[in-house]
Structure formats: C-alpha cells, structure tokens
Amino acid sequence: MIKESSHGQWSGQAVFIMAATGSAVGLSNIWRFPYLAGEYGGGIFVLIYLVCLALIGLPVIMTEIMIGRMGKQSPINSIRKISEQNGRSRHWQTIGWMAVLASFLILSFYSVIAGWSMAYVFRTFTGVFDGITQDGASAVFGYLVNDPERLLAWHTIFILLTYAVVSRGVKRGLEPAVKILMPSLLALLLIMLAYAINEGEFFKGIGMMLFPDAGQLGSVKNLGFVILAAMGQAFFTLSLGAGAIMIYGAYLPSNVSITNVSITIVLLDMLFAIIAGMIIFPILLSTGLNDVVFNNGLDGAYGPGLVFQTLPLAFGQLSWGNLFGGVFFILIVIAALTSSIALLEPIVTYLVERYSWSRRHAASLSSLIAWILGLGTILSFNVWSDFHPLASIELFANKTVYHLLDMLASNILLPLGGLATVIFAGWILPWRMAEDELSMGQEYCGFALWRIAVRYSAPVLLFIVFVYSLLKAMGYLADTP
Ligand code: TRP
C-alpha cells in the first residue's frame, strides 16, 4: 500500500485541522448561522443544530476523510480505485465528478462575493460609511454591484490569490497558507469579539441570539422547518459533498485518528459561527439596527444584505467603526480564501493525475475556467440582471445565471453527493476496510455508531435534506431562509 499521496502530505494533525476548519469556516458561518439562531429559537436552535452536527455532520465528515485517506488521490480517482479494488462498479466515481463540478461552480461565485468583501475593506477603512444612512448604505452596495468592471477586477484578484496558493502544492502552498491564515483569522475574530464587548450591547445581544422571543417554535410545522434548516446548515457549513474534505483527507498521515480530528473540526466550525453571532448581534443591537434585521424586511437579515448593507450601516455609527469595520471585512476575506483554496484543490489534483500535467499548469487552467464562469455571476448583478436563461421553465423563470449556478451546486449537487457518499461507505465499501481505516489497529468503540449512521440514519436524513433544498430552490418553501 502506498504510504503517501503523490500530491504531498500534511506535516501533522494540527495543520490538517487548520486546513479543514479553514475550508469549513466561510461566509455561511457569518451570514447564515447567527441569523438562523436569532430567528429560529436561539438556544433551542443551537441544541437542534448540535444534534444535526452529530447525526449528519460528524459521520459524513469522517466518511469523506476516510475515503480520501484510503484512496490518497483526487476524489474521482480515490473512489474509483477503492471501488475497483473491491470488485465494485467504477461508476461510483460519479460521486467524485459531482463533487468536483460542485466545488468548481461554487468557486466561481464564491470568488465574486469574496471580491465584494475586499472592496469593502477599503470602503470601510476610508470612512465611506461614517454616519451613513440606510439609503446611503444601499447606494454604496448598488454602486459596487452595478459596475461589472469593478467586480471583475476584484474577482480577478481573488482568483489569483487562490491560484497563488494552490499552484504551489500542499507543502509549499496550502500548508504555509493555512498556517498563516488560520491563526490570523482567530486573532481577528477575538479582536472583533473584544470590540463587540466594548462597543456593543454585549449581554443583551447574546440574549437576543440565544433567548429570542418565545413562540418561534410554536407550531409543529415551524419546528419541522427549523430542523430542516439546521440540517441543511450543518451539512453546508462543513464543506461536505464537494470533495474538499476528501482531498484534504488524502493528505492526512496514517497515524492520525480520523474520529478525533473530525470532532475537533466540527466543534471549531461551530465555535466560529457562535462567536460570529456574539459579534454581530451586540453591534446591531447597540445601533438599534436589530429592528431592521428582525422586525422589518428580511433583506438585511442574512446573506449579503446583512454583511454588505446592514453591518456597514452599524459600523458607520460606532466609534472606531471605520477601523473595526475594515478588520471585520479582512476577516471575511481570509475566511473566504481558506475556503476557496479547498474548492480549487479537488479539480487541480484530478487534472494532474489524469493528464500528468504540472500542478502549475493544472492550477492555471482550472483557475482560468473558474474565472470565466465567474463572469456569469458578475453580469447577473448588472448587465444580465434581467437575463433568465431558463425562462421557459416556469419554476426558474426569474432566476439569473448566478441563482442557477448557486442552486445547481448548493441545492442539488452537494446534498446528492453527500447522500451518495454515505451510501457508498455504508453499503458498498467492505466494512472491514472502513474499520481498519477508522480504528488504525486500536480498540475503537465508535465504529458501530459510525456504521449505523452511514448505513441508516445519515442516508435518510441526507435524503430529506436533498428534497428540502430542492423544494427550496424551486421556490416552494419561500418562507424559510
Ligand atoms: N463551508 C463553506 C461556508 O460555510 C461553504 C462551502 C460549501 C465550501 N462547500 C464548500 C467551502 C466546499 C469550501 C469547499 O461558507
């Protein structure tokens, strides 16, 4: 058996944890989790979310790391190799193809949005938001996204940054990058937390997140939606179904416990999300903007509206808001960069394996294609804002190119890939092989639990997540985020 992936290997457990946590911690930790908690039952939501992490997140992340380490190649070739070794159909490699396609599509628009964050670093530092009004903040955002050239410039810079890291490979690119970026991310997060404690209404803000108005969970129907939203978030936030965790697992040294690192990553991801809420809520509350978020229009409540309109408005009212607003946007850029690296890596490794290209060559070509695809997203916000490619299908009649790309990747390919992955691990892969990989020859009591999860509970739950996100994409569940 080969000892090390031909692409390289992490120098230890800590680097792997940093890299995988870096891929997991991204925009959704900042702009979705706090909102879900504040809107859907606070502490109760957090508990439901924890259960979802345990039932879906943990078994799936373990499975992806395990498959990666067994195959030690790109997701496509790892799954194919394992299938062939065990006399199974090589078509299981389709899982890898879906994952690679999904991560590619996500990269194309993730980069555009990361580009907005870079633009906002400068806008905040230079005081554009000083004492700005709500209309003013919307205008600044509108001005940015209405200008395709500006968006293109930032998108290009961000893709180049991602390229610069990935083209250097695991040892000289990814590893040094996460070693610098992840501690910086943590430091910035703590600085922002200190600022929120100092400037914001800290305890009231946390109360708002953890103890929101009673009655949110009032009806069983609502509770059902809350659980669905929590399951979807638990899956998306851990970067599952995209091949990212799998390829990182391919570089994991064989003496590291997959169970331990998985639990650590899941907890760190959740910690980042909760701290993000502990920063955002007190800041909104102290400027009275919580009303904008939770009682009026939903527009500024989560997603881009929160980060690019409501929060700048809040920073504009606080003392030292320019400085700390800028720090906040740097934080977002770093969180996005550690995710985009993980999005580019699966396709690059595949090209290197398939065509024996140099990494630099493979990374150039795939970055170029992601860059071109990103043009579709850029134009969706301005020139093509009325262009609806699937207009002839009623359900998609008003979806822009960006909406369609996002939907295909996040709502269809990721959950479907996750579902296929657990079915593969639970029903196709010989369980002795899984047991060897997970236990590493030691007494291991978690195996039975993992096996029940990947055979029964996780497939059922992921199927539900898949149907839910499909319905949501088609607009049947418009009233839930
Ligand atoms: N986990 C990222 C976030 O929370 C988004 C994401 C989904 C992702 N799938 C991914 C990032 C795959 C990297 C790789 O924002």
JSON list of N, CA and C in Angstrom, two decimals, residues 38-42 44 207-208 210-219 222:
[
{"chain": "A", "resi": 38, "resn": "GLY", "atom": "N", "xyz": [-30.86, 33.43, 15.75]},
{"chain": "A", "resi": 38, "resn": "GLY", "atom": "CA", "xyz": [-31.66, 34.54, 16.26]},
{"chain": "A", "resi": 38, "resn": "GLY", "atom": "C", "xyz": [-33.11, 34.45, 15.84]},
{"chain": "A", "resi": 39, "resn": "GLU", "atom": "N", "xyz": [-33.35, 33.89, 14.70]},
{"chain": "A", "resi": 39, "resn": "GLU", "atom": "CA", "xyz": [-34.71, 33.87, 14.16]},
{"chain": "A", "resi": 39, "resn": "GLU", "atom": "C", "xyz": [-35.47, 32.62, 14.59]},
{"chain": "A", "resi": 40, "resn": "TYR", "atom": "N", "xyz": [-34.76, 31.53, 14.78]},
{"chain": "A", "resi": 40, "resn": "TYR", "atom": "CA", "xyz": [-35.45, 30.25, 14.99]},
{"chain": "A", "resi": 40, "resn": "TYR", "atom": "C", "xyz": [-35.19, 29.62, 16.34]},
{"chain": "A", "resi": 41, "resn": "GLY", "atom": "N", "xyz": [-35.42, 30.38, 17.38]},
{"chain": "A", "resi": 41, "resn": "GLY", "atom": "CA", "xyz": [-35.44, 29.72, 18.68]},
{"chain": "A", "resi": 41, "resn": "GLY", "atom": "C", "xyz": [-34.17, 29.80, 19.48]},
{"chain": "A", "resi": 42, "resn": "GLY", "atom": "N", "xyz": [-33.17, 30.54, 19.03]},
{"chain": "A", "resi": 42, "resn": "GLY", "atom": "CA", "xyz": [-31.99, 30.82, 19.86]},
{"chain": "A", "resi": 42, "resn": "GLY", "atom": "C", "xyz": [-31.33, 29.57, 20.40]},
{"chain": "A", "resi": 44, "resn": "ILE", "atom": "N", "xyz": [-32.47, 27.01, 21.69]},
{"chain": "A", "resi": 44, "resn": "ILE", "atom": "CA", "xyz": [-33.08, 25.75, 21.26]},
{"chain": "A", "resi": 44, "resn": "ILE", "atom": "C", "xyz": [-32.56, 25.41, 19.86]},
{"chain": "A", "resi": 207, "resn": "GLY", "atom": "N", "xyz": [-28.19, 37.62, 24.46]},
{"chain": "A", "resi": 207, "resn": "GLY", "atom": "CA", "xyz": [-29.54, 37.22, 24.86]},
{"chain": "A", "resi": 207, "resn": "GLY", "atom": "C", "xyz": [-30.45, 37.16, 23.65]},
{"chain": "A", "resi": 208, "resn": "MET", "atom": "N", "xyz": [-30.28, 38.14, 22.76]},
{"chain": "A", "resi": 208, "resn": "MET", "atom": "CA", "xyz": [-31.14, 38.18, 21.59]},
{"chain": "A", "resi": 208, "resn": "MET", "atom": "C", "xyz": [-30.90, 36.97, 20.69]},
{"chain": "A", "resi": 210, "resn": "LEU", "atom": "N", "xyz": [-29.57, 34.01, 21.81]},
{"chain": "A", "resi": 210, "resn": "LEU", "atom": "CA", "xyz": [-29.86, 32.73, 22.48]},
{"chain": "A", "resi": 210, "resn": "LEU", "atom": "C", "xyz": [-31.26, 32.63, 23.09]},
{"chain": "A", "resi": 211, "resn": "PHE", "atom": "N", "xyz": [-31.83, 33.78, 23.44]},
{"chain": "A", "resi": 211, "resn": "PHE", "atom": "CA", "xyz": [-33.19, 33.74, 24.02]},
{"chain": "A", "resi": 211, "resn": "PHE", "atom": "C", "xyz": [-34.12, 34.69, 23.27]},
{"chain": "A", "resi": 212, "resn": "PRO", "atom": "N", "xyz": [-34.40, 34.39, 22.03]},
{"chain": "A", "resi": 212, "resn": "PRO", "atom": "CA", "xyz": [-35.27, 35.31, 21.28]},
{"chain": "A", "resi": 212, "resn": "PRO", "atom": "C", "xyz": [-36.71, 35.18, 21.76]},
{"chain": "A", "resi": 213, "resn": "ASP", "atom": "N", "xyz": [-37.59, 35.98, 21.15]},
{"chain": "A", "resi": 213, "resn": "ASP", "atom": "CA", "xyz": [-39.00, 35.94, 21.55]},
{"chain": "A", "resi": 213, "resn": "ASP", "atom": "C", "xyz": [-39.50, 34.51, 21.59]},
{"chain": "A", "resi": 214, "resn": "ALA", "atom": "N", "xyz": [-40.29, 34.26, 22.62]},
{"chain": "A", "resi": 214, "resn": "ALA", "atom": "CA", "xyz": [-40.89, 32.94, 22.70]},
{"chain": "A", "resi": 214, "resn": "ALA", "atom": "C", "xyz": [-41.85, 32.78, 21.52]},
{"chain": "A", "resi": 215, "resn": "GLY", "atom": "N", "xyz": [-42.21, 31.57, 21.24]},
{"chain": "A", "resi": 215, "resn": "GLY", "atom": "CA", "xyz": [-43.23, 31.36, 20.23]},
{"chain": "A", "resi": 215, "resn": "GLY", "atom": "C", "xyz": [-42.70, 31.08, 18.84]},
{"chain": "A", "resi": 216, "resn": "GLN", "atom": "N", "xyz": [-41.39, 31.23, 18.66]},
{"chain": "A", "resi": 216, "resn": "GLN", "atom": "CA", "xyz": [-40.84, 30.95, 17.33]},
{"chain": "A", "resi": 216, "resn": "GLN", "atom": "C", "xyz": [-41.05, 29.50, 16.94]},
{"chain": "A", "resi": 217, "resn": "LEU", "atom": "N", "xyz": [-40.98, 28.66, 17.95]},
{"chain": "A", "resi": 217, "resn": "LEU", "atom": "CA", "xyz": [-41.10, 27.23, 17.65]},
{"chain": "A", "resi": 217, "resn": "LEU", "atom": "C", "xyz": [-42.52, 26.76, 17.86]},
{"chain": "A", "resi": 218, "resn": "GLY", "atom": "N", "xyz": [-43.41, 27.74, 18.00]},
{"chain": "A", "resi": 218, "resn": "GLY", "atom": "CA", "xyz": [-44.80, 27.47, 18.38]},
{"chain": "A", "resi": 218, "resn": "GLY", "atom": "C", "xyz": [-45.41, 26.25, 17.75]},
{"chain": "A", "resi": 219, "resn": "SER", "atom": "N", "xyz": [-45.46, 26.19, 16.46]},
{"chain": "A", "resi": 219, "resn": "SER", "atom": "CA", "xyz": [-46.20, 25.09, 15.87]},
{"chain": "A", "resi": 219, "resn": "SER", "atom": "C", "xyz": [-45.26, 23.99, 15.42]},
{"chain": "A", "resi": 222, "resn": "ASN", "atom": "N", "xyz": [-43.56, 24.77, 12.18]},
{"chain": "A", "resi": 222, "resn": "ASN", "atom": "CA", "xyz": [-42.36, 25.61, 12.31]},
{"chain": "A", "resi": 222, "resn": "ASN", "atom": "C", "xyz": [-41.18, 24.79, 12.77]}
]
